[in-house]
Amino acid sequence: MIIPVLLHESHFRQFLIFNILGRLKLYRSPLIFASILTTCAVISFLMYKVEGAVLLGTVLLIVGLGMPIVYFTSFFASLKKQVKQQNLDPPRLVYTLQFTEDSDVLEISNDKERASYRWQDAFHAYYEKESIYLFITKDRAFLLPLELLQESEEVWKLIESKMGTKRCTRKA
Protein backbone atom coordinates (compact mmCIF):
# COMPACT_ATOMS: atom_id res chain seq x y z
CA MET A 1 0.00 0.00 0.00
CA ILE A 2 1.43 3.35 -1.04
CA ILE A 3 -0.06 6.52 0.43
CA PRO A 4 1.14 9.88 -0.91
CA VAL A 5 0.23 12.45 1.74
CA LEU A 6 -0.86 15.86 0.51
CA LEU A 7 -1.32 18.10 3.53
CA HIS A 8 -3.38 21.25 3.73
CA GLU A 9 -3.25 23.91 6.43
CA SER A 10 -6.48 22.61 7.96
CA HIS A 11 -5.00 19.10 8.37
CA PHE A 12 -1.95 20.44 10.15
CA ARG A 13 -4.05 22.78 12.34
CA GLN A 14 -6.34 19.91 13.37
CA PHE A 15 -3.31 17.79 14.20
CA LEU A 16 -1.73 20.47 16.38
CA ILE A 17 -4.97 21.00 18.28
CA PHE A 18 -5.39 17.24 18.73
CA ASN A 19 -1.80 16.78 19.88
CA ILE A 20 -1.56 19.72 22.28
CA LEU A 21 -5.07 19.79 23.70
CA GLY A 22 -6.32 16.24 23.10
CA ARG A 23 -3.34 13.92 23.45
CA LEU A 24 -1.01 15.88 25.73
CA LYS A 25 -3.85 17.68 27.54
CA LEU A 26 -1.82 20.83 28.09
CA TYR A 27 -4.98 22.80 28.82
CA ARG A 28 -5.18 21.29 32.32
CA SER A 29 -2.65 23.49 34.11
CA PRO A 30 -4.20 26.84 33.12
CA LEU A 31 -7.67 25.56 34.00
CA ILE A 32 -6.54 24.22 37.38
CA PHE A 33 -4.80 27.54 38.05
CA ALA A 34 -7.97 29.42 37.08
CA SER A 35 -10.21 27.26 39.25
CA ILE A 36 -7.95 27.61 42.30
CA LEU A 37 -7.73 31.39 42.03
CA THR A 38 -11.44 31.73 41.23
CA THR A 39 -12.29 29.66 44.30
CA CYS A 40 -10.03 31.87 46.41
CA ALA A 41 -11.71 34.94 44.88
CA VAL A 42 -15.17 33.60 45.78
CA ILE A 43 -14.00 32.97 49.36
CA SER A 44 -12.65 36.53 49.50
CA PHE A 45 -15.94 37.92 48.18
CA LEU A 46 -17.83 35.95 50.84
CA MET A 47 -15.66 37.67 53.44
CA TYR A 48 -16.67 41.12 52.15
CA LYS A 49 -16.91 42.54 55.70
CA VAL A 50 -13.17 42.10 56.20
CA GLU A 51 -11.17 45.11 55.06
CA GLY A 52 -9.51 44.51 51.66
CA ALA A 53 -11.30 41.22 51.00
CA VAL A 54 -13.21 42.53 47.97
CA LEU A 55 -10.05 44.06 46.52
CA LEU A 56 -8.16 40.81 47.04
CA GLY A 57 -11.06 38.84 45.49
CA THR A 58 -11.07 41.13 42.47
CA VAL A 59 -7.32 40.77 41.96
CA LEU A 60 -7.52 36.98 42.34
CA LEU A 61 -10.41 36.79 39.87
CA ILE A 62 -8.68 38.99 37.29
CA VAL A 63 -5.43 37.01 37.52
CA GLY A 64 -7.24 33.67 37.73
CA LEU A 65 -9.30 34.29 34.60
CA GLY A 66 -6.70 36.39 32.79
CA MET A 67 -3.93 33.82 32.78
CA PRO A 68 -5.89 31.13 30.88
CA ILE A 69 -7.12 33.76 28.44
CA VAL A 70 -3.53 34.83 27.77
CA TYR A 71 -2.42 31.16 27.55
CA PHE A 72 -5.07 30.18 24.99
CA THR A 73 -4.67 33.41 23.01
CA SER A 74 -0.94 32.83 22.71
CA PHE A 75 -1.53 29.14 21.94
CA PHE A 76 -3.81 29.91 19.00
CA ALA A 77 -1.51 32.71 17.77
CA SER A 78 1.43 30.28 17.88
CA LEU A 79 -0.70 27.66 16.13
CA LYS A 80 -1.49 30.08 13.32
CA LYS A 81 2.20 30.94 12.96
CA GLN A 82 3.27 27.25 12.88
CA VAL A 83 0.65 26.46 10.25
CA LYS A 84 1.86 29.33 8.03
CA GLN A 85 5.50 28.22 8.43
CA GLN A 86 4.66 24.82 6.93
CA ASN A 87 3.66 26.48 3.64
CA LEU A 88 0.69 24.16 3.07
CA ASP A 89 -1.56 26.48 1.08
CA PRO A 90 -1.98 25.23 -1.59
CA PRO A 91 -1.74 21.64 -0.31
CA ARG A 92 1.55 19.94 -1.11
CA LEU A 93 3.03 16.46 -1.05
CA VAL A 94 4.97 16.24 2.21
CA TYR A 95 5.78 12.51 2.36
CA THR A 96 4.81 9.11 1.07
CA LEU A 97 4.11 6.11 3.32
CA GLN A 98 4.54 2.59 2.04
CA PHE A 99 3.66 -0.62 3.87
CA THR A 100 2.19 -4.02 3.16
CA GLU A 101 0.47 -6.74 5.15
CA ASP A 102 3.41 -9.11 4.94
CA SER A 103 6.08 -6.54 5.88
CA ASP A 104 7.15 -5.59 9.41
CA VAL A 105 8.51 -2.28 8.16
CA LEU A 106 6.88 1.07 7.41
CA GLU A 107 8.77 3.10 4.83
CA ILE A 108 8.44 6.86 4.66
CA SER A 109 10.03 9.05 2.05
CA ASN A 110 10.01 12.65 0.90
CA ASP A 111 12.04 14.67 -1.60
CA LYS A 112 15.16 14.63 0.55
CA GLU A 113 15.22 11.42 2.57
CA ARG A 114 13.89 7.92 3.06
CA ALA A 115 13.37 6.23 6.43
CA SER A 116 12.20 2.83 7.59
CA TYR A 117 10.52 2.10 10.92
CA ARG A 118 9.63 -1.24 12.40
CA TRP A 119 5.97 -1.52 13.30
CA GLN A 120 6.83 -3.03 16.68
CA ASP A 121 8.72 0.17 17.56
CA ALA A 122 5.89 2.53 16.59
CA PHE A 123 4.53 4.44 19.58
CA HIS A 124 0.77 4.84 18.99
CA ALA A 125 -1.88 5.41 16.32
CA TYR A 126 -5.05 7.49 16.63
CA TYR A 127 -8.08 7.33 14.34
CA GLU A 128 -9.78 10.70 14.60
CA LYS A 129 -12.67 12.32 12.76
CA GLU A 130 -10.56 13.77 9.94
CA SER A 131 -7.25 11.85 10.02
CA ILE A 132 -5.22 8.94 11.25
CA TYR A 133 -2.23 10.08 13.30
CA LEU A 134 0.59 7.57 13.31
CA PHE A 135 3.10 8.35 16.06
CA ILE A 136 6.41 6.67 15.32
CA THR A 137 7.85 8.06 18.55
CA LYS A 138 6.25 9.96 21.40
CA ASP A 139 7.02 13.24 19.63
CA ARG A 140 7.03 12.37 15.91
CA ALA A 141 3.84 11.70 14.00
CA PHE A 142 2.73 11.17 10.44
CA LEU A 143 -0.68 12.42 9.38
CA LEU A 144 -2.95 10.43 7.10
CA PRO A 145 -5.96 12.61 6.20
CA LEU A 146 -8.97 10.36 5.67
CA GLU A 147 -9.98 12.26 2.53
CA LEU A 148 -6.79 10.99 0.86
CA LEU A 149 -7.40 7.36 1.77
CA GLN A 150 -9.61 5.39 -0.56
CA GLU A 151 -10.06 2.66 2.03
CA SER A 152 -9.52 4.27 5.44
CA GLU A 153 -11.03 1.27 7.25
CA GLU A 154 -8.63 -1.07 5.49
CA VAL A 155 -5.67 1.16 6.34
CA TRP A 156 -6.77 1.37 9.99
CA LYS A 157 -7.21 -2.41 10.24
CA LEU A 158 -3.75 -2.92 8.80
CA ILE A 159 -2.24 -0.45 11.28
CA GLU A 160 -4.08 -2.17 14.14
CA SER A 161 -2.86 -5.58 13.02
CA LYS A 162 0.73 -4.33 12.90
CA MET A 163 0.72 -2.35 16.16
CA GLY A 164 -1.85 -4.20 18.25
CA THR A 165 -5.04 -2.79 19.71
CA LYS A 166 -3.35 -1.53 22.89
CA ARG A 167 -1.35 1.01 20.90
CA CYS A 168 -4.25 2.07 18.68
CA THR A 169 -7.05 4.43 19.74
CA ARG A 170 -10.14 5.03 17.67
CA LYS A 171 -12.38 7.98 18.48
CA ALA A 172 -14.28 8.45 15.23
mmCIF file of C-alpha atoms in Angstrom:
data_model
loop_
_atom_site.group_PDB
_atom_site.id
_atom_site.type_symbol
_atom_site.label_atom_id
_atom_site.label_comp_id
_atom_site.label_asym_id
_atom_site.label_seq_id
_atom_site.Cartn_x
_atom_site.Cartn_y
_atom_site.Cartn_z
ATOM 1 C CA MET A 1 0.000 0.000 0.000
ATOM 2 C CA ILE A 2 1.432 3.355 -1.043
ATOM 3 C CA ILE A 3 -0.058 6.521 0.426
ATOM 4 C CA PRO A 4 1.142 9.880 -0.908
ATOM 5 C CA VAL A 5 0.227 12.452 1.735
ATOM 6 C CA LEU A 6 -0.857 15.860 0.515
ATOM 7 C CA LEU A 7 -1.321 18.101 3.534
ATOM 8 C CA HIS A 8 -3.380 21.248 3.734
ATOM 9 C CA GLU A 9 -3.248 23.909 6.428
ATOM 10 C CA SER A 10 -6.478 22.608 7.957
ATOM 11 C CA HIS A 11 -5.004 19.097 8.370
ATOM 12 C CA PHE A 12 -1.952 20.442 10.147
ATOM 13 C CA ARG A 13 -4.052 22.784 12.335
ATOM 14 C CA GLN A 14 -6.339 19.914 13.368
ATOM 15 C CA PHE A 15 -3.312 17.789 14.199
ATOM 16 C CA LEU A 16 -1.727 20.473 16.377
ATOM 17 C CA ILE A 17 -4.970 21.004 18.284
ATOM 18 C CA PHE A 18 -5.386 17.244 18.731
ATOM 19 C CA ASN A 19 -1.800 16.781 19.877
ATOM 20 C CA ILE A 20 -1.564 19.724 22.284
ATOM 21 C CA LEU A 21 -5.074 19.788 23.697
ATOM 22 C CA GLY A 22 -6.316 16.237 23.102
ATOM 23 C CA ARG A 23 -3.343 13.919 23.450
ATOM 24 C CA LEU A 24 -1.009 15.875 25.735
ATOM 25 C CA LYS A 25 -3.855 17.681 27.541
ATOM 26 C CA LEU A 26 -1.816 20.834 28.086
ATOM 27 C CA TYR A 27 -4.984 22.799 28.821
ATOM 28 C CA ARG A 28 -5.184 21.290 32.320
ATOM 29 C CA SER A 29 -2.646 23.490 34.114
ATOM 30 C CA PRO A 30 -4.199 26.837 33.116
ATOM 31 C CA LEU A 31 -7.674 25.558 34.000
ATOM 32 C CA ILE A 32 -6.543 24.223 37.378
ATOM 33 C CA PHE A 33 -4.804 27.536 38.055
ATOM 34 C CA ALA A 34 -7.974 29.421 37.083
ATOM 35 C CA SER A 35 -10.206 27.264 39.247
ATOM 36 C CA ILE A 36 -7.951 27.614 42.300
ATOM 37 C CA LEU A 37 -7.729 31.394 42.031
ATOM 38 C CA THR A 38 -11.436 31.729 41.229
ATOM 39 C CA THR A 39 -12.289 29.657 44.301
ATOM 40 C CA CYS A 40 -10.029 31.871 46.406
ATOM 41 C CA ALA A 41 -11.709 34.938 44.884
ATOM 42 C CA VAL A 42 -15.169 33.604 45.782
ATOM 43 C CA ILE A 43 -13.999 32.974 49.360
ATOM 44 C CA SER A 44 -12.646 36.526 49.495
ATOM 45 C CA PHE A 45 -15.941 37.923 48.181
ATOM 46 C CA LEU A 46 -17.832 35.948 50.837
ATOM 47 C CA MET A 47 -15.662 37.669 53.444
ATOM 48 C CA TYR A 48 -16.671 41.122 52.151
ATOM 49 C CA LYS A 49 -16.905 42.536 55.697
ATOM 50 C CA VAL A 50 -13.170 42.096 56.197
ATOM 51 C CA GLU A 51 -11.167 45.108 55.063
ATOM 52 C CA GLY A 52 -9.513 44.513 51.662
ATOM 53 C CA ALA A 53 -11.299 41.215 51.001
ATOM 54 C CA VAL A 54 -13.211 42.527 47.970
ATOM 55 C CA LEU A 55 -10.045 44.058 46.516
ATOM 56 C CA LEU A 56 -8.161 40.805 47.039
ATOM 57 C CA GLY A 57 -11.058 38.838 45.493
ATOM 58 C CA THR A 58 -11.068 41.132 42.467
ATOM 59 C CA VAL A 59 -7.316 40.775 41.957
ATOM 60 C CA LEU A 60 -7.517 36.981 42.335
ATOM 61 C CA LEU A 61 -10.407 36.794 39.872
ATOM 62 C CA ILE A 62 -8.681 38.987 37.293
ATOM 63 C CA VAL A 63 -5.435 37.006 37.516
ATOM 64 C CA GLY A 64 -7.239 33.666 37.729
ATOM 65 C CA LEU A 65 -9.298 34.287 34.601
ATOM 66 C CA GLY A 66 -6.704 36.394 32.790
ATOM 67 C CA MET A 67 -3.930 33.822 32.781
ATOM 68 C CA PRO A 68 -5.892 31.128 30.883
ATOM 69 C CA ILE A 69 -7.124 33.760 28.441
ATOM 70 C CA VAL A 70 -3.535 34.827 27.766
ATOM 71 C CA TYR A 71 -2.424 31.161 27.547
ATOM 72 C CA PHE A 72 -5.069 30.184 24.992
ATOM 73 C CA THR A 73 -4.674 33.407 23.013
ATOM 74 C CA SER A 74 -0.936 32.834 22.708
ATOM 75 C CA PHE A 75 -1.534 29.138 21.941
ATOM 76 C CA PHE A 76 -3.805 29.915 18.997
ATOM 77 C CA ALA A 77 -1.505 32.710 17.771
ATOM 78 C CA SER A 78 1.429 30.280 17.881
ATOM 79 C CA LEU A 79 -0.701 27.662 16.131
ATOM 80 C CA LYS A 80 -1.488 30.075 13.321
ATOM 81 C CA LYS A 81 2.205 30.937 12.964
ATOM 82 C CA GLN A 82 3.266 27.248 12.883
ATOM 83 C CA VAL A 83 0.653 26.460 10.247
ATOM 84 C CA LYS A 84 1.864 29.329 8.032
ATOM 85 C CA GLN A 85 5.502 28.218 8.433
ATOM 86 C CA GLN A 86 4.664 24.825 6.933
ATOM 87 C CA ASN A 87 3.663 26.475 3.643
ATOM 88 C CA LEU A 88 0.688 24.159 3.070
ATOM 89 C CA ASP A 89 -1.555 26.479 1.081
ATOM 90 C CA PRO A 90 -1.980 25.226 -1.594
ATOM 91 C CA PRO A 91 -1.739 21.635 -0.310
ATOM 92 C CA ARG A 92 1.545 19.937 -1.107
ATOM 93 C CA LEU A 93 3.033 16.461 -1.047
ATOM 94 C CA VAL A 94 4.971 16.235 2.212
ATOM 95 C CA TYR A 95 5.784 12.514 2.362
ATOM 96 C CA THR A 96 4.807 9.107 1.073
ATOM 97 C CA LEU A 97 4.107 6.115 3.316
ATOM 98 C CA GLN A 98 4.542 2.594 2.044
ATOM 99 C CA PHE A 99 3.656 -0.618 3.870
ATOM 100 C CA THR A 100 2.187 -4.020 3.163
ATOM 101 C CA GLU A 101 0.468 -6.737 5.155
ATOM 102 C CA ASP A 102 3.413 -9.105 4.935
ATOM 103 C CA SER A 103 6.084 -6.537 5.883
ATOM 104 C CA ASP A 104 7.147 -5.588 9.409
ATOM 105 C CA VAL A 105 8.510 -2.275 8.157
ATOM 106 C CA LEU A 106 6.878 1.070 7.415
ATOM 107 C CA GLU A 107 8.775 3.097 4.826
ATOM 108 C CA ILE A 108 8.445 6.855 4.656
ATOM 109 C CA SER A 109 10.028 9.054 2.047
ATOM 110 C CA ASN A 110 10.013 12.647 0.898
ATOM 111 C CA ASP A 111 12.035 14.667 -1.602
ATOM 112 C CA LYS A 112 15.159 14.630 0.554
ATOM 113 C CA GLU A 113 15.217 11.424 2.567
ATOM 114 C CA ARG A 114 13.890 7.922 3.061
ATOM 115 C CA ALA A 115 13.372 6.228 6.429
ATOM 116 C CA SER A 116 12.201 2.826 7.587
ATOM 117 C CA TYR A 117 10.519 2.098 10.918
ATOM 118 C CA ARG A 118 9.625 -1.241 12.399
ATOM 119 C CA TRP A 119 5.966 -1.517 13.303
ATOM 120 C CA GLN A 120 6.829 -3.026 16.681
ATOM 121 C CA ASP A 121 8.724 0.169 17.564
ATOM 122 C CA ALA A 122 5.888 2.527 16.594
ATOM 123 C CA PHE A 123 4.532 4.436 19.582
ATOM 124 C CA HIS A 124 0.766 4.841 18.985
ATOM 125 C CA ALA A 125 -1.885 5.406 16.320
ATOM 126 C CA TYR A 126 -5.052 7.486 16.627
ATOM 127 C CA TYR A 127 -8.077 7.334 14.342
ATOM 128 C CA GLU A 128 -9.781 10.703 14.601
ATOM 129 C CA LYS A 129 -12.667 12.322 12.759
ATOM 130 C CA GLU A 130 -10.557 13.765 9.935
ATOM 131 C CA SER A 131 -7.251 11.851 10.016
ATOM 132 C CA ILE A 132 -5.224 8.944 11.252
ATOM 133 C CA TYR A 133 -2.231 10.085 13.303
ATOM 134 C CA LEU A 134 0.585 7.566 13.312
ATOM 135 C CA PHE A 135 3.104 8.347 16.062
ATOM 136 C CA ILE A 136 6.413 6.667 15.318
ATOM 137 C CA THR A 137 7.848 8.059 18.553
ATOM 138 C CA LYS A 138 6.246 9.955 21.401
ATOM 139 C CA ASP A 139 7.020 13.236 19.628
ATOM 140 C CA ARG A 140 7.029 12.369 15.915
ATOM 141 C CA ALA A 141 3.842 11.696 14.001
ATOM 142 C CA PHE A 142 2.729 11.172 10.442
ATOM 143 C CA LEU A 143 -0.684 12.415 9.381
ATOM 144 C CA LEU A 144 -2.952 10.434 7.104
ATOM 145 C CA PRO A 145 -5.955 12.613 6.198
ATOM 146 C CA LEU A 146 -8.971 10.363 5.671
ATOM 147 C CA GLU A 147 -9.975 12.263 2.532
ATOM 148 C CA LEU A 148 -6.787 10.988 0.862
ATOM 149 C CA LEU A 149 -7.397 7.362 1.767
ATOM 150 C CA GLN A 150 -9.607 5.393 -0.564
ATOM 151 C CA GLU A 151 -10.059 2.656 2.027
ATOM 152 C CA SER A 152 -9.524 4.267 5.440
ATOM 153 C CA GLU A 153 -11.030 1.271 7.246
ATOM 154 C CA GLU A 154 -8.631 -1.069 5.487
ATOM 155 C CA VAL A 155 -5.674 1.159 6.340
ATOM 156 C CA TRP A 156 -6.767 1.367 9.994
ATOM 157 C CA LYS A 157 -7.214 -2.415 10.243
ATOM 158 C CA LEU A 158 -3.746 -2.923 8.798
ATOM 159 C CA ILE A 159 -2.238 -0.450 11.275
ATOM 160 C CA GLU A 160 -4.076 -2.171 14.143
ATOM 161 C CA SER A 161 -2.865 -5.579 13.024
ATOM 162 C CA LYS A 162 0.733 -4.330 12.904
ATOM 163 C CA MET A 163 0.716 -2.346 16.158
ATOM 164 C CA GLY A 164 -1.848 -4.198 18.249
ATOM 165 C CA THR A 165 -5.043 -2.793 19.710
ATOM 166 C CA LYS A 166 -3.355 -1.525 22.889
ATOM 167 C CA ARG A 167 -1.352 1.013 20.896
ATOM 168 C CA CYS A 168 -4.253 2.071 18.685
ATOM 169 C CA THR A 169 -7.047 4.428 19.738
ATOM 170 C CA ARG A 170 -10.138 5.028 17.666
ATOM 171 C CA LYS A 171 -12.385 7.981 18.478
ATOM 172 C CA ALA A 172 -14.283 8.445 15.226
#
